[in-house]
XYZ file of C-alpha atoms in Angstrom:
600
model
C 24.809 0.056 -26.882
C 24.073 2.925 -24.581
C 23.662 5.134 -27.695
C 20.779 2.882 -29.281
C 19.260 2.607 -25.732
C 18.988 6.474 -26.135
C 17.419 6.637 -29.219
C 15.070 4.031 -28.258
C 14.182 6.075 -24.889
C 13.608 9.058 -26.866
C 11.346 6.805 -29.401
C 9.483 5.962 -25.747
C 9.323 9.673 -24.610
C 7.753 10.665 -28.279
C 5.550 7.746 -27.971
C 3.960 8.518 -24.794
C 3.986 12.659 -25.203
C 2.776 13.583 -28.555
C -1.318 13.213 -29.015
C -1.166 13.518 -32.708
C 1.074 10.357 -33.337
C -0.280 8.949 -36.174
C 0.062 5.596 -34.538
C -1.857 5.814 -31.729
C -2.829 3.065 -29.790
C -1.542 1.127 -26.959
C 0.740 -1.144 -29.133
C 3.324 1.797 -30.419
C 4.341 1.994 -26.661
C 4.506 -1.218 -25.920
C 6.109 -2.202 -29.241
C 8.810 0.706 -27.827
C 9.309 -0.524 -24.471
C 10.011 -3.856 -25.596
C 13.080 -2.836 -27.788
C 14.086 -0.685 -24.846
C 14.676 -3.946 -22.845
C 17.337 -5.861 -22.161
C 18.042 -9.092 -22.935
C 20.966 -11.519 -22.693
C 23.499 -11.896 -25.060
C 24.074 -15.546 -26.454
C 27.685 -14.436 -26.976
C 28.401 -14.430 -23.404
C 28.524 -16.961 -20.216
C 25.408 -16.907 -18.232
C 28.342 -15.199 -15.349
C 29.031 -12.753 -17.949
C 25.406 -11.809 -18.598
C 24.194 -12.139 -14.968
C 26.714 -9.167 -13.944
C 25.764 -6.860 -16.968
C 22.239 -7.134 -15.610
C 23.149 -5.231 -12.926
C 24.616 -2.176 -15.352
C 22.387 0.998 -14.739
C 19.967 1.800 -17.608
C 20.947 4.857 -19.209
C 18.484 7.670 -20.905
C 18.797 10.609 -22.192
C 19.129 13.668 -20.438
C 15.524 16.051 -20.312
C 15.502 19.322 -21.563
C 16.924 21.813 -18.975
C 14.607 24.483 -20.448
C 11.333 22.877 -19.212
C 9.866 23.327 -15.695
C 10.299 21.579 -12.466
C 6.858 19.637 -12.936
C 7.547 19.185 -16.938
C 10.992 17.522 -15.966
C 9.086 15.130 -13.181
C 6.356 14.412 -15.340
C 8.458 13.164 -18.135
C 11.111 10.962 -16.150
C 8.409 9.291 -13.958
C 6.758 8.222 -17.357
C 9.650 7.029 -19.052
C 10.838 4.810 -16.002
C 12.649 1.608 -17.442
C 11.302 -0.704 -14.629
C 10.198 -3.586 -16.189
C 5.997 -4.631 -17.071
C 6.642 -8.029 -15.502
C 3.507 -8.311 -13.325
C 0.480 -9.998 -15.057
C -3.330 -10.248 -14.327
C -2.974 -13.264 -11.999
C 0.027 -11.567 -10.106
C -1.534 -8.282 -9.331
C -5.183 -10.283 -8.507
C -3.290 -11.930 -5.864
C -1.854 -8.315 -4.352
C -5.279 -7.046 -4.688
C -6.214 -10.170 -2.460
C -3.547 -10.539 0.117
C -1.499 -7.403 0.217
C -3.043 -6.116 2.905
C -3.288 -9.033 5.170
C -0.551 -9.354 7.968
C 0.181 -8.890 11.280
C -2.152 -5.582 11.033
C -5.010 -8.024 11.223
C -3.408 -11.678 12.434
C -1.815 -9.547 15.750
C -2.103 -5.949 15.831
C -6.211 -6.828 15.670
C -5.795 -7.687 19.277
C -4.689 -4.540 20.380
C -7.910 -2.952 18.657
C -9.815 -5.799 20.847
C -8.589 -5.012 24.034
C -8.815 -1.304 23.560
C -12.461 -0.752 22.417
C -13.782 -4.087 23.000
C -15.544 -6.228 20.184
C -18.177 -3.731 18.799
C -15.737 -1.003 19.032
C -13.496 -2.944 16.959
C -16.126 -3.638 14.300
C -17.158 0.499 13.909
C -13.425 1.369 13.675
C -12.986 -1.070 10.436
C -16.340 -0.825 9.565
C -16.035 2.903 9.020
C -12.312 2.760 7.864
C -13.450 0.754 5.074
C -16.003 3.057 4.085
C -13.386 5.908 2.810
C -10.434 3.068 2.046
C -12.710 1.870 -1.000
C -12.856 5.504 -2.027
C -9.723 5.971 -1.642
C -8.668 2.656 -3.749
C -11.316 3.066 -6.661
C -9.638 6.701 -7.316
C -6.478 5.529 -7.139
C -7.304 2.814 -9.970
C -8.420 5.342 -12.301
C -5.318 7.684 -12.036
C -3.127 4.180 -12.312
C -5.028 3.315 -15.264
C -4.512 6.692 -16.823
C -1.105 7.475 -15.822
C 1.191 4.007 -15.025
C 3.746 5.806 -14.179
C 7.068 5.509 -11.703
C 5.945 6.514 -8.305
C 2.351 5.915 -8.974
C 0.266 7.825 -6.405
C 3.250 10.162 -4.753
C 4.084 11.553 -8.416
C 0.046 12.077 -8.343
C 0.445 14.368 -5.730
C 3.469 16.269 -7.593
C 1.601 16.575 -10.549
C -1.913 17.058 -9.622
C -1.928 18.681 -5.956
C 1.579 20.817 -5.359
C 5.118 19.896 -5.263
C 5.676 20.411 -1.749
C 2.647 18.552 -0.749
C 4.551 15.790 -3.260
C 7.480 16.369 -1.447
C 5.756 15.444 2.228
C 4.180 12.754 0.998
C 6.806 11.129 -0.639
C 8.961 10.895 2.796
C 6.046 10.044 4.426
C 5.604 6.793 2.434
C 9.166 6.113 2.532
C 8.993 6.300 5.944
C 6.219 4.474 6.719
C 7.138 1.531 4.607
C 10.841 1.946 6.324
C 9.067 1.152 9.376
C 6.870 -1.305 8.678
C 9.739 -3.544 7.635
C 11.585 -4.168 11.104
C 7.705 -3.775 12.708
C 7.048 -6.790 10.937
C 10.641 -8.276 11.687
C 10.093 -7.566 15.449
C 6.609 -9.531 15.151
C 8.134 -12.543 13.715
C 10.614 -13.025 16.687
C 7.693 -12.781 18.827
C 5.754 -15.363 17.348
C 8.973 -18.280 17.106
C 8.402 -17.148 20.745
C 5.323 -20.047 20.395
C 7.277 -22.845 20.002
C 9.769 -22.455 22.782
C 12.588 -20.550 20.894
C 15.605 -19.621 23.005
C 16.083 -15.757 23.321
C 19.254 -15.721 22.164
C 17.883 -17.148 18.901
C 15.680 -13.928 17.843
C 18.049 -12.390 15.964
C 18.891 -15.417 13.709
C 15.310 -15.959 12.726
C 15.884 -11.859 11.844
C 18.462 -12.246 9.801
C 17.238 -15.127 8.275
C 13.691 -13.355 7.292
C 16.206 -10.688 5.558
C 17.981 -13.099 3.946
C 15.065 -14.177 2.183
C 13.622 -10.947 1.263
C 17.293 -9.913 -0.655
C 16.736 -13.309 -2.377
C 13.159 -12.006 -3.712
C 14.270 -9.115 -4.796
C 17.231 -9.977 -6.325
C 14.534 -11.434 -8.815
C 13.076 -7.941 -9.836
C 9.188 -7.182 -10.219
C 8.782 -10.652 -10.990
C 10.236 -12.307 -8.265
C 8.035 -10.062 -6.529
C 5.098 -10.842 -8.176
C 5.149 -14.861 -8.042
C 6.644 -15.197 -3.904
C 3.221 -12.405 -3.090
C 0.739 -15.331 -5.194
C 2.339 -17.562 -2.928
C 2.271 -15.609 0.183
C -1.282 -14.384 -0.705
C -2.706 -17.836 -1.586
C -1.834 -18.999 2.063
C -2.898 -16.144 4.063
C -6.584 -16.411 1.479
C -6.750 -20.433 2.540
C -5.885 -19.803 6.280
C -8.437 -16.423 6.988
C -11.128 -18.674 4.982
C -10.427 -22.044 7.394
C -10.537 -19.852 10.136
C -14.141 -17.818 9.514
C -15.292 -21.930 9.334
C -13.879 -23.094 12.237
C -14.853 -19.888 13.909
C -18.650 -20.443 12.420
C -18.419 -23.922 14.285
C -17.080 -22.776 17.966
C -19.187 -20.226 18.010
C -22.308 -22.681 17.575
C -20.774 -24.861 20.210
C -19.109 -27.488 17.628
C -15.768 -27.316 19.290
C -14.390 -30.052 21.544
C -15.952 -28.984 24.313
C -19.085 -28.618 23.314
C -20.188 -25.229 24.455
C -22.692 -22.937 22.891
C -20.792 -19.231 22.752
C -23.139 -17.437 20.909
C -22.885 -13.191 22.084
C -21.459 -14.455 25.525
C -18.151 -12.140 25.146
C -20.827 -9.000 24.321
C -22.566 -9.346 27.429
C -21.999 -8.861 31.311
C -19.162 -9.052 32.764
C -17.197 -8.661 29.950
C -19.546 -5.985 27.565
C -19.396 -5.024 23.980
C -17.414 -1.977 24.855
C -14.670 -0.437 26.551
C -15.385 2.329 29.547
C -17.655 3.379 31.753
C -19.623 5.759 29.429
C -20.278 7.429 26.000
C -17.105 9.803 25.736
C -14.762 7.016 26.819
C -16.126 4.799 24.759
C -16.020 6.898 21.683
C -12.620 7.808 22.424
C -11.639 4.125 22.257
C -13.237 3.704 18.353
C -11.432 6.483 17.171
C -8.535 4.614 18.799
C -9.339 1.799 16.612
C -9.154 3.883 13.553
C -5.071 4.032 13.232
C -5.175 0.513 14.480
C -7.415 -0.397 11.432
C -4.798 2.138 9.339
C -1.994 -0.084 9.939
C -3.961 -3.570 9.257
C -5.337 -2.281 5.839
C -2.091 -0.165 5.011
C -1.052 -2.333 1.630
C -4.331 -1.795 -0.012
C -2.549 0.746 -2.135
C -0.270 -1.670 -3.716
C -2.162 -2.370 -6.688
C -1.774 1.348 -7.794
C 2.010 1.091 -7.057
C 2.593 -2.336 -9.222
C 0.609 0.061 -12.303
C 3.958 0.942 -13.944
C 5.169 -2.617 -13.777
C 1.782 -4.283 -15.277
C 1.613 -5.618 -18.629
C -1.822 -4.447 -18.881
C -3.176 -2.346 -16.216
C -6.325 -1.148 -17.892
C -7.510 -4.867 -17.501
C -6.100 -5.658 -14.161
C -6.159 -2.954 -11.985
C -10.000 -2.144 -12.187
C -10.726 -5.240 -11.242
C -8.114 -5.610 -8.252
C -9.333 -1.652 -7.307
C -13.034 -2.981 -6.990
C -11.863 -6.575 -5.044
C -11.143 -4.292 -2.082
C -14.944 -4.507 -0.882
C -14.945 -8.108 -1.118
C -12.110 -8.507 0.338
C -12.645 -6.175 3.286
C -15.762 -7.626 3.717
C -13.950 -11.319 4.039
C -11.388 -11.456 5.817
C -11.279 -8.347 7.651
C -15.041 -7.794 9.003
C -16.459 -11.382 9.162
C -12.919 -12.704 10.861
C -13.146 -9.553 13.794
C -16.577 -10.676 14.200
C -16.076 -14.124 14.823
C -12.651 -13.525 17.294
C -15.107 -10.414 18.915
C -17.433 -13.591 19.577
C -14.565 -15.991 20.491
C -12.152 -13.672 22.540
C -13.023 -11.644 25.763
C -11.424 -7.946 25.316
C -10.051 -8.538 29.010
C -7.982 -11.546 28.127
C -4.244 -10.847 29.119
C -2.764 -12.165 26.423
C -4.251 -9.494 23.972
C -1.481 -7.226 22.991
C -2.512 -3.769 25.593
C -3.749 -5.720 28.451
C -0.354 -7.369 29.736
C 2.517 -8.399 27.310
C 3.677 -9.415 24.162
C 4.421 -12.929 23.160
C 3.554 -15.630 21.036
C 0.454 -16.067 21.728
C -0.681 -12.522 21.491
C -2.953 -12.959 18.003
C -6.518 -13.205 19.310
C -6.909 -15.983 16.358
C -4.516 -18.188 18.253
C -6.269 -17.299 21.510
C -9.810 -17.975 20.165
C -8.370 -21.496 19.402
C -6.778 -22.234 22.125
C -9.508 -20.583 24.693
C -11.755 -23.413 22.973
C -9.835 -26.519 22.691
C -7.852 -26.558 18.945
C -4.241 -27.078 19.919
C -3.236 -28.610 16.693
C -3.708 -25.427 14.465
C -2.227 -22.973 16.837
C 1.163 -23.817 15.668
C 0.103 -23.579 12.013
C -1.562 -20.231 12.288
C 1.565 -19.079 13.772
C 3.555 -20.479 10.423
C 1.322 -18.195 8.534
C 1.769 -15.125 10.561
C 5.649 -15.839 9.761
C 4.426 -16.399 6.518
C 2.533 -12.979 6.176
C 5.664 -11.065 8.130
C 7.584 -12.010 4.493
C 4.664 -10.982 2.195
C 4.060 -7.732 4.124
C 7.741 -6.743 4.332
C 8.287 -7.986 0.345
C 5.301 -5.467 0.178
C 7.134 -2.594 1.930
C 10.692 -3.163 -0.043
C 9.198 -3.013 -2.946
C 6.802 0.046 -2.390
C 9.165 2.104 -0.763
C 11.860 0.910 -3.582
C 10.317 2.193 -6.226
C 9.245 5.312 -4.365
C 12.920 6.352 -3.888
C 13.348 6.154 -7.401
C 10.568 8.233 -8.182
C 12.009 11.163 -5.512
C 15.141 11.046 -6.808
C 14.511 11.621 -10.694
C 11.949 14.364 -9.083
C 14.688 15.867 -7.310
C 13.178 15.455 -3.777
C 16.463 13.187 -2.743
C 20.052 14.488 -3.908
C 21.182 12.718 -7.509
C 24.461 11.657 -5.775
C 22.754 9.528 -3.739
C 21.812 7.054 -7.042
C 18.691 5.971 -5.068
C 17.552 6.353 -9.313
C 19.522 3.565 -10.213
C 17.695 0.894 -11.790
C 20.014 -1.989 -13.862
C 19.086 -3.824 -16.989
C 16.711 -6.133 -15.361
C 14.716 -3.166 -13.798
C 16.137 -3.470 -9.927
C 15.994 -0.492 -8.203
C 19.631 -1.551 -6.637
C 20.476 1.287 -4.572
C 16.859 1.917 -3.124
C 16.426 -1.855 -2.406
C 19.936 -1.807 -0.538
C 18.767 1.137 1.884
C 15.648 -0.421 2.437
C 17.416 -3.783 3.226
C 19.363 -1.598 5.885
C 16.782 -0.280 7.491
C 16.006 -4.582 8.616
C 18.763 -3.712 10.927
C 16.614 -2.060 13.643
C 14.704 -5.309 13.653
C 17.584 -6.759 15.312
C 15.897 -4.775 18.594
C 13.897 -8.547 18.558
C 16.974 -9.417 21.012
C 15.728 -6.110 23.768
C 13.736 -6.684 27.060
C 11.867 -3.629 25.335
C 10.580 -5.335 22.530
C 6.977 -4.991 23.121
C 7.620 -1.138 23.415
C 9.256 -1.038 20.279
C 6.143 -3.016 18.672
C 3.692 -0.359 19.621
C 5.962 2.778 19.088
C 6.218 0.968 15.021
C 2.726 0.347 15.274
C 1.495 3.850 15.852
C 3.721 5.381 13.626
C 3.298 3.353 10.560
C -0.812 3.742 11.237
C -0.966 7.555 10.895
C 1.284 7.247 8.236
C -0.788 5.353 5.991
C -3.862 7.971 7.239
C -1.451 10.579 5.137
C -1.241 8.362 2.171
C -4.427 8.156 1.694
C -5.044 11.473 2.098
C -2.933 12.631 -0.413
C -4.363 9.741 -2.848
C -7.728 10.998 -3.076
C -6.626 14.693 -3.109
C -4.878 13.493 -6.242
C -7.986 11.779 -7.827
C -10.243 15.485 -6.773
C -7.161 17.725 -8.621
C -7.417 15.645 -11.420
C -10.967 15.727 -12.417
C -11.223 19.367 -11.500
C -8.487 19.581 -14.082
C -10.107 17.667 -16.606
C -12.799 20.168 -16.064
C -10.804 23.015 -16.348
C -9.110 21.575 -19.700
C -12.560 21.157 -21.433
C -12.199 17.591 -21.126
C -14.376 14.746 -19.188
C -14.823 11.499 -17.881
C -15.795 9.882 -21.001
C -11.967 10.015 -22.051
C -11.135 7.453 -18.994
C -10.423 3.737 -19.619
C -11.853 3.098 -15.914
C -13.801 5.837 -14.190
C -14.252 5.092 -10.386
C -17.497 4.035 -9.380
C -17.620 6.126 -6.345
C -16.920 9.587 -8.392
C -15.373 12.985 -7.319
C -17.797 12.870 -4.338
C -16.229 9.441 -3.136
C -13.034 11.231 -2.870
C -14.439 14.369 -1.069
C -15.698 11.534 1.182
C -12.215 10.124 2.128
C -10.345 13.622 1.994
C -13.192 14.937 5.217
C -13.142 11.346 7.040
C -9.031 11.113 6.820
C -9.235 14.616 8.062
C -11.610 14.234 10.916
C -9.797 10.961 12.065
C -6.266 12.760 12.656
C -7.938 15.992 14.229
C -10.269 13.331 16.307
C -6.686 11.224 16.695
C -5.073 14.225 18.282
C -7.747 14.941 20.957
C -7.610 10.795 22.122
C -3.556 11.214 21.996
C -3.661 14.438 24.354
C -6.207 13.359 26.447
C -6.289 9.623 26.762
C -9.821 7.652 27.712
C -8.056 6.305 30.738
C -5.369 8.335 32.159
C -4.221 12.073 32.237
C -2.259 13.669 29.703
C 0.792 11.963 28.828
C 3.360 13.781 27.001
C 5.331 10.161 25.752
C 1.793 8.831 24.915
C 0.850 11.698 22.937
C 4.130 11.836 20.815
C 4.427 7.748 20.480
C 0.862 7.967 18.485
C 0.669 11.235 17.216
C 4.641 11.761 15.718
C 4.383 11.914 11.953
C 1.911 14.581 12.397
C 3.890 17.049 12.739
C 6.744 15.569 11.033
C 5.049 15.892 7.475
C 3.515 19.305 7.896
C 7.442 20.342 9.027
C 7.976 18.633 5.397
C 4.979 20.361 3.920
C 6.336 23.892 5.093
C 10.009 23.199 4.842
C 9.860 22.439 1.424
C 7.339 25.203 0.679
C 10.086 27.806 2.232
C 12.695 26.715 0.406
C 11.242 26.157 -2.854
C 9.547 30.004 -2.277
C 6.100 28.393 -4.041
C 3.316 29.839 -1.919
C 0.416 28.280 -3.968
C -1.567 26.107 -2.228
C -2.664 24.011 -5.741
C -1.046 24.003 -9.037
C -3.829 26.083 -11.171
C -6.164 23.561 -12.726
C -5.520 24.439 -16.048
C -1.716 24.406 -15.560
C -1.824 20.541 -14.695
C -0.202 18.533 -16.805
C -2.880 15.759 -17.994
C -1.306 14.578 -21.122
C 2.529 13.233 -20.228
C 2.611 9.360 -19.327
C -0.951 8.745 -20.249
C -1.305 5.349 -21.600
C -3.341 6.318 -24.813
C -2.375 9.303 -27.022
C -5.879 9.279 -29.160
C -8.596 10.664 -27.542
C -10.781 9.491 -30.458
C -9.782 6.162 -30.921
C -9.958 5.375 -26.920
C -13.756 6.999 -27.168
C -14.711 4.989 -29.942
C -12.977 1.730 -28.224
C -14.743 2.983 -24.636
C -17.750 3.219 -26.711
C -17.467 -0.757 -28.548
C -17.129 -2.015 -25.019
C -20.190 -0.196 -23.651
C -22.229 -1.746 -26.591
C -21.085 -4.668 -26.172
C -21.856 -4.678 -22.216
C -25.261 -4.062 -22.548
C -25.816 -7.052 -24.383
C -25.210 -9.069 -21.664
C -27.428 -10.249 -19.139
C -28.417 -8.116 -15.874
C -26.367 -10.373 -13.561
C -22.856 -10.655 -15.569
C -23.127 -6.806 -15.773
C -24.007 -6.313 -12.190
C -20.763 -8.712 -11.566
C -18.519 -6.742 -13.720
C -19.539 -3.458 -12.177
C -18.561 -4.626 -8.631
C -15.740 -7.441 -9.432
């Protein structure tokens, strides 16, 4: 069996990398990959097939004479991860992937820090560059649906040292997100008067659910996200409708709210002068980064999507509408219904089950019954974001082990016959042990530390995505190619990625300033490291890898960048013909349909 798998893997590799192949359509690659896929034997019992499914998929060794970059490209391109995600899975991952405790609970910290107007400014500015990031990622993910997604792109298009730091940064962020979400769950169950001694039991329950979901592989992840995302989307839409009614005075108390919370004595901003208000808005960027974290998951899922060419562009474009509807509108209503001075908000006094600004908004205006339901949704969000963190980080770990950024003896590149990265999943679930801090009296401090660490981590991830897109476009031009050969070209183009890189770099610098000199206190070492620890860690990993490899180049020269290995389509002439045909077909459609397809 092993020899036949090796032969099929060799054929698969040839089908991906050989540009002049006679059978050059996507069908060849899909046919070979379907042959490589393991299927249960009818001659064996269910238990025998179940146990055999955990055995490792063995692939042929890579030619040792190839360069490091070439080995990484081939290994990540021929990954045995299963392509089980369908369009409906990716659409729901795109719609609900970033809706979690960062919005439902963490937004309260932003509101108390910057006020209702400061929150909107911070989230809107963050949204402008995040849209550029996701569209650039969509372009790369369609062309290169490889293991590791955006962190693999950093290795190939930017530099191996940058890819090393980006890989560890993302794993670090996802590993922290898991206990962070479970700590949030322990806070939420307090709403129903759950004794503190039972908090660990709820943490264990949530971990068990995540383990079961991931045992079903990528299809289990996709189906779970459909359910989780549907619940979250319905809840947010319901809150928006309820919020509009309450603002207009349709609540049980019958009071017209309007813009009361934006006026004296509350105020639209926090701070006594312009400088202080500017600092509070800068601090919102990090909270917004934590809330938006997860938008890049559509690119990660491309390697396990049946038809990324169709589903990934649509999912990437939906980021604009998702942010507009789920974040900006809902946060506008929260700012109208909740005072930024409310002592129940995170940052004003303490953290408990009522810290969610959405729950506070309902309680303040006489809506009692729905608060319990909303807290149930927060618990579901915990499972969703925890599930996404495990999914994303496990795939990155596989890519890192394949790339040599994690030692081979760790076996983190172990993928079984059902396409599950077992060793990586076990390591990540082990991080869930840290969530048992929920029983501690210091859980609010833990929440604040983890929130800050993961927020800045997301900034580095997005910077790496946009920089990879810039380097890919430069490589195309340097090698005499152009965007006409791309299945999907980001509507924001090359300049959108330049804009996102510039904005992220500016925010990281400004965050250094506000971390060192907070608006409401003197310089504080504890506050600085609490808010900015991941930046020096990223720099040290980057420089450490440079020194170890003795690689002093900042970027891989554009003419040397590998833009062939792992590409889904192998015949450029056929590709261009199909794109021209699609454009001609689109030209026959009405203007409103073309407009809809451009944005959605």
